[in-house]
mmCIF file of C-alpha atoms in Angstrom:
data_model
loop_
_atom_site.group_PDB
_atom_site.id
_atom_site.type_symbol
_atom_site.label_atom_id
_atom_site.label_comp_id
_atom_site.label_asym_id
_atom_site.label_seq_id
_atom_site.Cartn_x
_atom_site.Cartn_y
_atom_site.Cartn_z
ATOM 1 C CA MET A 53 -24.775 -42.387 42.621
ATOM 2 C CA ILE A 54 -24.555 -45.867 40.736
ATOM 3 C CA SER A 55 -23.702 -47.682 43.736
ATOM 4 C CA PHE A 56 -26.815 -45.953 45.724
ATOM 5 C CA ALA A 57 -29.121 -46.505 43.115
ATOM 6 C CA GLN A 58 -28.640 -50.280 43.391
ATOM 7 C CA THR A 59 -29.578 -50.092 47.065
ATOM 8 C CA ARG A 60 -33.054 -48.589 45.624
ATOM 9 C CA GLY A 61 -33.648 -51.751 43.280
ATOM 10 C CA VAL A 62 -32.261 -50.138 39.990
ATOM 11 C CA HIS A 63 -30.818 -52.674 37.555
ATOM 12 C CA VAL A 64 -27.754 -50.713 37.272
ATOM 13 C CA GLU A 65 -26.051 -52.871 34.318
ATOM 14 C CA LYS A 66 -29.118 -52.504 32.517
ATOM 15 C CA LEU A 67 -29.110 -48.564 32.976
ATOM 16 C CA LEU A 68 -25.537 -48.344 31.923
ATOM 17 C CA GLY A 69 -25.670 -50.496 28.922
ATOM 18 C CA GLU A 70 -28.644 -48.315 27.586
ATOM 19 C CA ILE A 71 -26.166 -45.520 27.740
ATOM 20 C CA GLY A 72 -23.266 -47.026 26.311
ATOM 21 C CA LEU A 73 -21.312 -47.445 29.633
ATOM 22 C CA SER A 74 -20.366 -50.251 31.861
ATOM 23 C CA ARG A 75 -19.039 -51.038 35.433
ATOM 24 C CA SER A 76 -15.500 -51.556 34.228
ATOM 25 C CA MET A 77 -15.496 -48.067 32.310
ATOM 26 C CA LEU A 78 -16.544 -46.528 35.513
ATOM 27 C CA ASP A 79 -13.411 -47.878 37.242
ATOM 28 C CA GLU A 80 -11.026 -46.460 34.409
ATOM 29 C CA TYR A 81 -9.733 -43.060 36.216
ATOM 30 C CA ASP A 82 -8.612 -41.485 32.989
ATOM 31 C CA HIS A 83 -11.607 -42.324 31.312
ATOM 32 C CA ARG A 84 -13.811 -39.480 30.557
ATOM 33 C CA ILE A 85 -17.740 -39.483 30.105
ATOM 34 C CA SER A 86 -19.327 -37.011 28.139
ATOM 35 C CA GLU A 87 -21.859 -34.646 30.014
ATOM 36 C CA SER A 88 -24.864 -35.826 28.155
ATOM 37 C CA VAL A 89 -24.467 -39.477 29.021
ATOM 38 C CA ARG A 90 -23.747 -38.514 32.966
ATOM 39 C CA CYS A 91 -26.679 -36.272 32.980
ATOM 40 C CA ARG A 92 -28.758 -38.876 31.506
ATOM 41 C CA ALA A 93 -27.548 -41.374 33.955
ATOM 42 C CA TRP A 94 -28.515 -39.229 36.751
ATOM 43 C CA VAL A 95 -32.138 -38.682 35.242
ATOM 44 C CA ASP A 96 -32.733 -42.370 34.402
ATOM 45 C CA ALA A 97 -31.290 -43.920 37.720
ATOM 46 C CA ALA A 98 -33.557 -41.318 39.772
ATOM 47 C CA GLU A 99 -36.740 -41.966 37.888
ATOM 48 C CA GLN A 100 -36.113 -45.880 38.146
ATOM 49 C CA SER A 101 -35.449 -45.493 41.767
ATOM 50 C CA GLN A 102 -38.969 -44.039 42.366
ATOM 51 C CA ASP A 103 -37.254 -41.784 45.167
ATOM 52 C CA PRO A 104 -38.375 -38.215 45.115
ATOM 53 C CA VAL A 105 -35.439 -37.055 46.820
ATOM 54 C CA PHE A 106 -32.796 -39.322 44.921
ATOM 55 C CA GLY A 107 -30.144 -36.641 44.729
ATOM 56 C CA LEU A 108 -30.374 -35.816 48.547
ATOM 57 C CA HIS A 109 -29.939 -39.743 49.452
ATOM 58 C CA VAL A 110 -26.956 -39.777 47.202
ATOM 59 C CA ALA A 111 -25.360 -37.175 48.977
ATOM 60 C CA ALA A 112 -25.946 -38.693 52.349
ATOM 61 C CA HIS A 113 -25.048 -42.303 51.044
ATOM 62 C CA ALA A 114 -21.497 -41.189 49.924
ATOM 63 C CA PRO A 115 -18.731 -41.393 52.569
ATOM 64 C CA VAL A 116 -15.407 -39.585 52.520
ATOM 65 C CA GLY A 117 -13.496 -40.662 49.576
ATOM 66 C CA ALA A 118 -16.472 -41.804 47.150
ATOM 67 C CA TYR A 119 -15.508 -38.672 45.061
ATOM 68 C CA ASP A 120 -11.831 -39.902 45.101
ATOM 69 C CA VAL A 121 -8.631 -37.403 45.096
ATOM 70 C CA LEU A 122 -11.134 -33.962 45.198
ATOM 71 C CA ASP A 123 -12.901 -35.341 48.218
ATOM 72 C CA TYR A 124 -9.418 -36.111 50.015
ATOM 73 C CA ALA A 125 -8.630 -32.400 49.140
ATOM 74 C CA LEU A 126 -11.591 -31.187 51.099
ATOM 75 C CA TYR A 127 -10.765 -33.799 53.878
ATOM 76 C CA PHE A 128 -7.264 -32.388 54.515
ATOM 77 C CA SER A 129 -7.949 -28.623 53.943
ATOM 78 C CA GLU A 130 -6.963 -26.280 56.713
ATOM 79 C CA THR A 131 -10.205 -24.257 56.643
ATOM 80 C CA LEU A 132 -13.684 -24.245 55.090
ATOM 81 C CA GLN A 133 -12.556 -21.819 52.418
ATOM 82 C CA GLU A 134 -9.560 -23.762 51.451
ATOM 83 C CA ALA A 135 -11.808 -26.634 50.689
ATOM 84 C CA LEU A 136 -14.032 -24.534 48.625
ATOM 85 C CA ASP A 137 -10.945 -23.063 46.800
ATOM 86 C CA HIS A 138 -10.095 -26.684 46.015
ATOM 87 C CA ILE A 139 -13.239 -27.331 44.506
ATOM 88 C CA THR A 140 -13.169 -24.384 42.299
ATOM 89 C CA ARG A 141 -9.559 -24.832 41.080
ATOM 90 C CA PHE A 142 -9.608 -28.623 40.888
ATOM 91 C CA HIS A 143 -13.445 -29.452 40.036
ATOM 92 C CA ARG A 144 -12.423 -30.780 36.344
ATOM 93 C CA VAL A 145 -10.219 -33.541 37.984
ATOM 94 C CA LEU A 146 -13.524 -35.309 38.390
ATOM 95 C CA CYS A 147 -16.218 -33.309 36.148
ATOM 96 C CA ASP A 148 -16.166 -30.629 33.786
ATOM 97 C CA ALA A 149 -20.035 -29.732 35.001
ATOM 98 C CA TRP A 150 -18.701 -29.447 38.602
ATOM 99 C CA ALA A 151 -17.728 -25.603 38.021
ATOM 100 C CA PHE A 152 -18.608 -23.131 40.495
ATOM 101 C CA THR A 153 -17.586 -19.646 41.263
ATOM 102 C CA PHE A 154 -17.100 -18.597 44.726
ATOM 103 C CA GLU A 155 -17.014 -15.081 46.118
ATOM 104 C CA VAL A 156 -17.474 -13.193 49.204
ATOM 105 C CA HIS A 157 -19.271 -10.024 49.406
ATOM 106 C CA GLY A 158 -21.007 -8.018 52.144
ATOM 107 C CA GLY A 159 -21.024 -10.610 54.885
ATOM 108 C CA SER A 160 -21.939 -13.351 52.616
ATOM 109 C CA ALA A 161 -20.089 -16.272 50.811
ATOM 110 C CA ARG A 162 -21.748 -17.342 47.678
ATOM 111 C CA VAL A 163 -20.765 -20.689 46.112
ATOM 112 C CA ARG A 164 -22.516 -20.693 42.656
ATOM 113 C CA ARG A 165 -22.882 -23.625 40.282
ATOM 114 C CA VAL A 166 -22.152 -22.583 36.665
ATOM 115 C CA GLU A 167 -23.619 -25.472 34.769
ATOM 116 C CA ARG A 168 -27.246 -26.176 34.638
ATOM 117 C CA THR A 169 -27.493 -30.227 35.550
ATOM 118 C CA PRO A 170 -30.256 -32.342 36.224
ATOM 119 C CA PRO A 171 -32.443 -31.224 39.374
ATOM 120 C CA CYS A 172 -31.262 -34.447 41.200
ATOM 121 C CA GLU A 173 -28.013 -33.812 40.370
ATOM 122 C CA ALA A 174 -27.765 -30.263 41.413
ATOM 123 C CA GLU A 175 -29.408 -30.954 44.606
ATOM 124 C CA SER A 176 -27.266 -33.938 45.575
ATOM 125 C CA ASN A 177 -24.086 -31.563 45.010
ATOM 126 C CA PHE A 178 -25.061 -28.920 47.482
ATOM 127 C CA ALA A 179 -26.277 -31.555 49.917
ATOM 128 C CA LEU A 180 -22.945 -33.291 49.472
ATOM 129 C CA LEU A 181 -21.072 -29.679 50.221
ATOM 130 C CA THR A 182 -23.408 -29.191 53.245
ATOM 131 C CA LEU A 183 -22.974 -32.365 54.531
ATOM 132 C CA ARG A 184 -19.123 -32.693 54.244
ATOM 133 C CA ALA A 185 -18.857 -29.158 55.771
ATOM 134 C CA ARG A 186 -20.515 -30.033 59.020
ATOM 135 C CA GLU A 187 -18.923 -33.521 59.287
ATOM 136 C CA LEU A 188 -15.338 -32.034 58.694
ATOM 137 C CA THR A 189 -15.815 -28.755 60.755
ATOM 138 C CA GLY A 190 -17.755 -30.659 63.632
ATOM 139 C CA VAL A 191 -20.131 -27.573 63.586
ATOM 140 C CA ALA A 192 -23.706 -27.968 62.527
ATOM 141 C CA LEU A 193 -23.307 -25.561 60.224
ATOM 142 C CA THR A 194 -26.569 -23.898 58.004
ATOM 143 C CA ALA A 195 -26.460 -21.671 55.234
ATOM 144 C CA ARG A 196 -28.464 -18.521 55.044
ATOM 145 C CA GLU A 197 -30.041 -19.811 52.042
ATOM 146 C CA VAL A 198 -30.014 -22.473 48.960
ATOM 147 C CA ARG A 199 -31.251 -21.894 45.817
ATOM 148 C CA PHE A 200 -31.797 -24.006 42.598
ATOM 149 C CA SER A 201 -32.845 -22.832 39.111
ATOM 150 C CA HIS A 202 -35.359 -25.834 38.734
ATOM 151 C CA ALA A 203 -39.036 -26.282 39.562
ATOM 152 C CA ALA A 204 -39.789 -26.945 43.377
ATOM 153 C CA PRO A 205 -40.917 -30.670 44.007
ATOM 154 C CA SER A 206 -43.947 -31.416 45.228
ATOM 155 C CA ASP A 207 -42.631 -31.945 48.598
ATOM 156 C CA THR A 208 -39.777 -30.125 50.082
ATOM 157 C CA ARG A 209 -39.767 -31.074 53.706
ATOM 158 C CA ARG A 210 -36.821 -33.424 53.115
ATOM 159 C CA HIS A 211 -34.566 -30.575 51.538
ATOM 160 C CA GLU A 212 -35.586 -27.938 54.807
ATOM 161 C CA GLU A 213 -34.455 -31.130 56.933
ATOM 162 C CA LEU A 214 -31.060 -31.318 55.199
ATOM 163 C CA PHE A 215 -30.401 -27.921 54.648
ATOM 164 C CA ARG A 216 -31.909 -26.296 57.837
ATOM 165 C CA CYS A 217 -32.314 -22.949 56.143
ATOM 166 C CA PRO A 218 -34.876 -21.598 53.318
ATOM 167 C CA VAL A 219 -34.558 -23.705 50.191
ATOM 168 C CA LEU A 220 -35.619 -21.618 47.196
ATOM 169 C CA PHE A 221 -36.585 -22.826 43.687
ATOM 170 C CA GLU A 222 -36.897 -21.483 40.239
ATOM 171 C CA ARG A 223 -34.360 -18.875 40.857
ATOM 172 C CA ALA A 224 -31.828 -17.462 38.619
ATOM 173 C CA THR A 225 -29.210 -19.135 39.888
ATOM 174 C CA THR A 226 -28.082 -22.513 41.467
ATOM 175 C CA GLU A 227 -26.376 -21.261 44.568
ATOM 176 C CA LEU A 228 -25.333 -21.853 48.157
ATOM 177 C CA ILE A 229 -25.424 -18.740 50.572
ATOM 178 C CA PHE A 230 -23.463 -18.984 53.980
ATOM 179 C CA SER A 231 -22.020 -16.281 56.313
ATOM 180 C CA ALA A 232 -18.589 -15.328 55.432
ATOM 181 C CA THR A 233 -17.414 -15.830 59.001
ATOM 182 C CA ASP A 234 -17.831 -19.575 58.472
ATOM 183 C CA LEU A 235 -15.006 -19.397 56.021
ATOM 184 C CA THR A 236 -12.371 -19.409 58.796
ATOM 185 C CA LEU A 237 -13.830 -22.668 60.494
ATOM 186 C CA PRO A 238 -10.982 -24.829 60.902
ATOM 187 C CA LEU A 239 -11.445 -28.814 59.674
ATOM 188 C CA ARG A 240 -10.861 -31.367 62.264
ATOM 189 C CA THR A 241 -8.987 -33.414 59.787
ATOM 190 C CA ALA A 242 -6.624 -30.897 58.323
ATOM 191 C CA ASN A 243 -3.121 -31.955 57.280
ATOM 192 C CA ALA A 244 -1.165 -29.480 55.605
ATOM 193 C CA GLY A 245 1.696 -32.088 54.266
ATOM 194 C CA VAL A 246 -0.922 -34.657 52.676
ATOM 195 C CA ASN A 247 -2.578 -31.237 51.244
ATOM 196 C CA ARG A 248 0.263 -30.229 49.672
ATOM 197 C CA ILE A 249 0.793 -33.546 47.917
ATOM 198 C CA LEU A 250 -2.634 -33.593 46.649
ATOM 199 C CA ASP A 251 -2.729 -30.141 45.519
ATOM 200 C CA ARG A 252 0.602 -31.173 43.532
ATOM 201 C CA TYR A 253 -1.309 -34.438 42.168
ATOM 202 C CA MET A 254 -4.232 -32.399 40.872
ATOM 203 C CA THR A 255 -2.202 -29.719 39.188
ATOM 204 C CA GLN A 256 -0.553 -32.341 36.947
ATOM 205 C CA ALA A 257 -3.738 -34.162 36.378
ATOM 206 C CA LEU A 258 -5.353 -30.742 35.218
ATOM 207 C CA GLU A 259 -2.304 -30.197 32.760
ATOM 208 C CA ARG A 260 -3.145 -33.846 31.374
ATOM 209 C CA LEU A 261 -6.728 -32.860 30.621
ATOM 210 C CA PRO A 262 -7.838 -31.075 27.020
ATOM 211 C CA ASN A 263 -8.604 -27.376 27.560
ATOM 212 C CA ASN A 264 -12.584 -27.733 28.020
ATOM 213 C CA GLU A 265 -13.689 -24.208 29.510
ATOM 214 C CA SER A 266 -17.365 -24.489 30.064
ATOM 215 C CA PHE A 267 -19.405 -23.662 27.298
ATOM 216 C CA VAL A 268 -22.271 -22.327 29.353
ATOM 217 C CA GLU A 269 -19.887 -19.774 31.088
ATOM 218 C CA ARG A 270 -18.520 -18.502 27.905
ATOM 219 C CA VAL A 271 -22.045 -17.926 26.830
ATOM 220 C CA ARG A 272 -22.651 -16.282 30.094
ATOM 221 C CA VAL A 273 -19.581 -14.008 29.762
ATOM 222 C CA ALA A 274 -20.424 -12.989 26.306
ATOM 223 C CA VAL A 275 -24.085 -12.084 26.972
ATOM 224 C CA ALA A 276 -23.033 -9.895 30.073
ATOM 225 C CA ARG A 277 -20.224 -8.278 28.012
ATOM 226 C CA THR A 278 -22.914 -7.629 25.280
ATOM 227 C CA LEU A 279 -25.447 -6.109 27.857
ATOM 228 C CA ARG A 280 -23.094 -3.285 28.432
ATOM 229 C CA SER A 281 -23.882 -1.866 25.036
ATOM 230 C CA ALA A 282 -26.678 -3.688 23.371
ATOM 231 C CA ALA A 283 -29.491 -6.338 23.551
ATOM 232 C CA PRO A 284 -27.686 -9.777 23.881
ATOM 233 C CA THR A 285 -28.975 -11.443 21.119
ATOM 234 C CA LEU A 286 -28.187 -14.955 19.833
ATOM 235 C CA GLU A 287 -26.435 -13.456 16.553
ATOM 236 C CA ARG A 288 -24.507 -10.891 18.705
ATOM 237 C CA THR A 289 -23.541 -13.777 21.151
ATOM 238 C CA ALA A 290 -22.637 -16.149 18.260
ATOM 239 C CA ARG A 291 -20.214 -13.299 17.316
ATOM 240 C CA GLU A 292 -18.733 -12.878 20.248
ATOM 241 C CA LEU A 293 -17.849 -16.728 20.417
ATOM 242 C CA HIS A 294 -16.705 -16.684 16.799
ATOM 243 C CA ALA A 295 -19.594 -19.519 16.200
ATOM 244 C CA SER A 296 -22.961 -19.615 14.170
ATOM 245 C CA PRO A 297 -26.175 -19.220 16.090
ATOM 246 C CA ARG A 298 -26.951 -22.858 15.270
ATOM 247 C CA THR A 299 -23.787 -23.997 16.813
ATOM 248 C CA VAL A 300 -24.381 -21.703 19.992
ATOM 249 C CA GLN A 301 -27.959 -23.434 20.378
ATOM 250 C CA ARG A 302 -26.640 -26.995 19.648
ATOM 251 C CA LYS A 303 -24.005 -26.571 22.169
ATOM 252 C CA LEU A 304 -26.447 -25.211 24.728
ATOM 253 C CA GLY A 305 -29.064 -27.574 24.265
ATOM 254 C CA GLU A 306 -26.422 -30.418 24.648
ATOM 255 C CA HIS A 307 -25.939 -28.736 28.550
ATOM 256 C CA GLY A 308 -29.763 -28.776 29.029
ATOM 257 C CA THR A 309 -30.452 -25.067 28.544
ATOM 258 C CA SER A 310 -30.995 -22.340 25.685
ATOM 259 C CA HIS A 311 -29.687 -19.034 24.767
ATOM 260 C CA THR A 312 -33.016 -17.521 26.067
ATOM 261 C CA GLU A 313 -32.818 -19.216 29.552
ATOM 262 C CA VAL A 314 -29.083 -18.153 29.924
ATOM 263 C CA VAL A 315 -29.715 -14.419 28.850
ATOM 264 C CA ASP A 316 -32.720 -14.606 31.273
ATOM 265 C CA SER A 317 -30.399 -16.044 34.102
ATOM 266 C CA VAL A 318 -27.490 -13.294 33.585
ATOM 267 C CA ARG A 319 -30.048 -10.366 33.362
ATOM 268 C CA ARG A 320 -31.656 -11.815 36.835
ATOM 269 C CA GLU A 321 -28.324 -12.212 38.535
ATOM 270 C CA ILE A 322 -27.083 -8.650 37.678
ATOM 271 C CA ALA A 323 -30.231 -7.384 38.565
ATOM 272 C CA GLU A 324 -30.550 -8.969 41.774
ATOM 273 C CA ARG A 325 -27.086 -7.949 42.847
ATOM 274 C CA LEU A 326 -27.345 -4.216 41.571
ATOM 275 C CA VAL A 327 -30.526 -3.726 43.509
ATOM 276 C CA ALA A 328 -29.087 -5.174 46.547
ATOM 277 C CA GLU A 329 -26.050 -3.024 46.339
ATOM 278 C CA LYS A 330 -28.110 0.217 46.286
ATOM 279 C CA ARG A 331 -25.227 2.194 44.404
ATOM 280 C CA MET A 332 -27.472 2.335 41.095
ATOM 281 C CA SER A 333 -30.740 3.649 40.910
ATOM 282 C CA ILE A 334 -33.554 1.304 39.662
ATOM 283 C CA THR A 335 -33.788 2.944 36.626
ATOM 284 C CA GLU A 336 -30.251 3.239 35.754
ATOM 285 C CA ILE A 337 -30.194 -0.565 36.494
ATOM 286 C CA ALA A 338 -33.270 -1.095 33.890
ATOM 287 C CA PHE A 339 -31.410 1.041 31.355
ATOM 288 C CA LEU A 340 -28.273 -1.263 31.987
ATOM 289 C CA LEU A 341 -30.174 -4.420 31.726
ATOM 290 C CA GLY A 342 -31.381 -3.261 28.269
ATOM 291 C CA PHE A 343 -34.840 -2.706 28.892
ATOM 292 C CA SER A 344 -36.783 -0.238 26.936
ATOM 293 C CA ASP A 345 -38.633 1.460 29.981
ATOM 294 C CA LEU A 346 -38.851 1.108 33.757
ATOM 295 C CA SER A 347 -42.171 -0.918 33.954
ATOM 296 C CA GLY A 348 -41.033 -3.558 31.861
ATOM 297 C CA PHE A 349 -37.860 -4.142 34.579
ATOM 298 C CA ARG A 350 -40.174 -4.218 37.258
ATOM 299 C CA ARG A 351 -42.609 -6.703 35.704
ATOM 300 C CA MET A 352 -39.745 -8.986 35.219
ATOM 301 C CA TYR A 353 -38.266 -8.320 38.603
ATOM 302 C CA LYS A 354 -41.292 -9.359 40.042
ATOM 303 C CA ARG A 355 -41.865 -12.421 37.896
ATOM 304 C CA TRP A 356 -38.181 -13.188 38.929
ATOM 305 C CA THR A 357 -38.216 -12.619 42.678
ATOM 306 C CA GLY A 358 -42.054 -12.176 43.755
ATOM 307 C CA MET A 359 -41.243 -8.457 44.757
ATOM 308 C CA SER A 360 -40.663 -5.205 43.074
ATOM 309 C CA PRO A 361 -37.031 -3.969 42.803
ATOM 310 C CA ALA A 362 -38.075 -1.100 45.077
ATOM 311 C CA ARG A 363 -39.548 -3.636 47.706
ATOM 312 C CA ALA A 364 -36.435 -5.917 47.396
ATOM 313 C CA ARG A 365 -34.224 -2.883 47.971
ATOM 314 C CA SER A 366 -35.848 -1.729 50.900
ATOM 315 C CA SER A 367 -36.169 -5.441 52.377
ATOM 316 C CA LYS A 368 -32.060 -5.528 52.491
#
């Protein structure tokens, strides 16, 4: 990212100095940069570059190897699914916030971002996955849909050109959705021997890192668990995490989100999934998610998705 910012005229040494970093620190492989500092670097670089699609350009600028050992783990994987598995298993070798969930359901494969990061970084992340998938498979892969939790920029044409599919904004989750059949695509650069060596190396690297499970993901799990029996208030979430409400709010703030936003995101994610599955009635879903009446759930669902749950279900 810093390399690309420099090509856009950003004074990167000054930028790094203002957030307590230097070029030499970036070259220290075992040096860990805090998430708040890393996110500020992205925001400041994007602003100073005056590039409205900074994140997309960073992804296009990054050759194979730019993301070190994790990049090569993708490069030498046997199939697209194995490449995605490498990211979900070994993301912490490079970055705590590169946490993903990866699931296959009903013919769709979903790569979902766990952490909420600056819009330019989130866009860069999925652009990189898309471009790497096309390059390594030799197939002009297109996702079914790309979703971002942040607001849409004033001009989304470049997003549509890169992803070549519907790009949606202000969604509950940041996720890349594509056909499950794409998972079996072989990679042209596969090398099982090198792959085993990289797996062993990254496993050892992870063992050396301190245990630092995503705090946002821990809160999401606590909220989902609480929803089964009660309203997911900040106080209840704090009790689940054996922390004070103030600590929970402070830590979430450090990750660029809040308890209210997490609850809204979890509720919406569960609602969209259950409506699509058609195994529960709309009334049952509303009750499960803690709504006191069906009309309240309908209003919230329409605010989330732009349509009523009944209409969404009939369109699936």
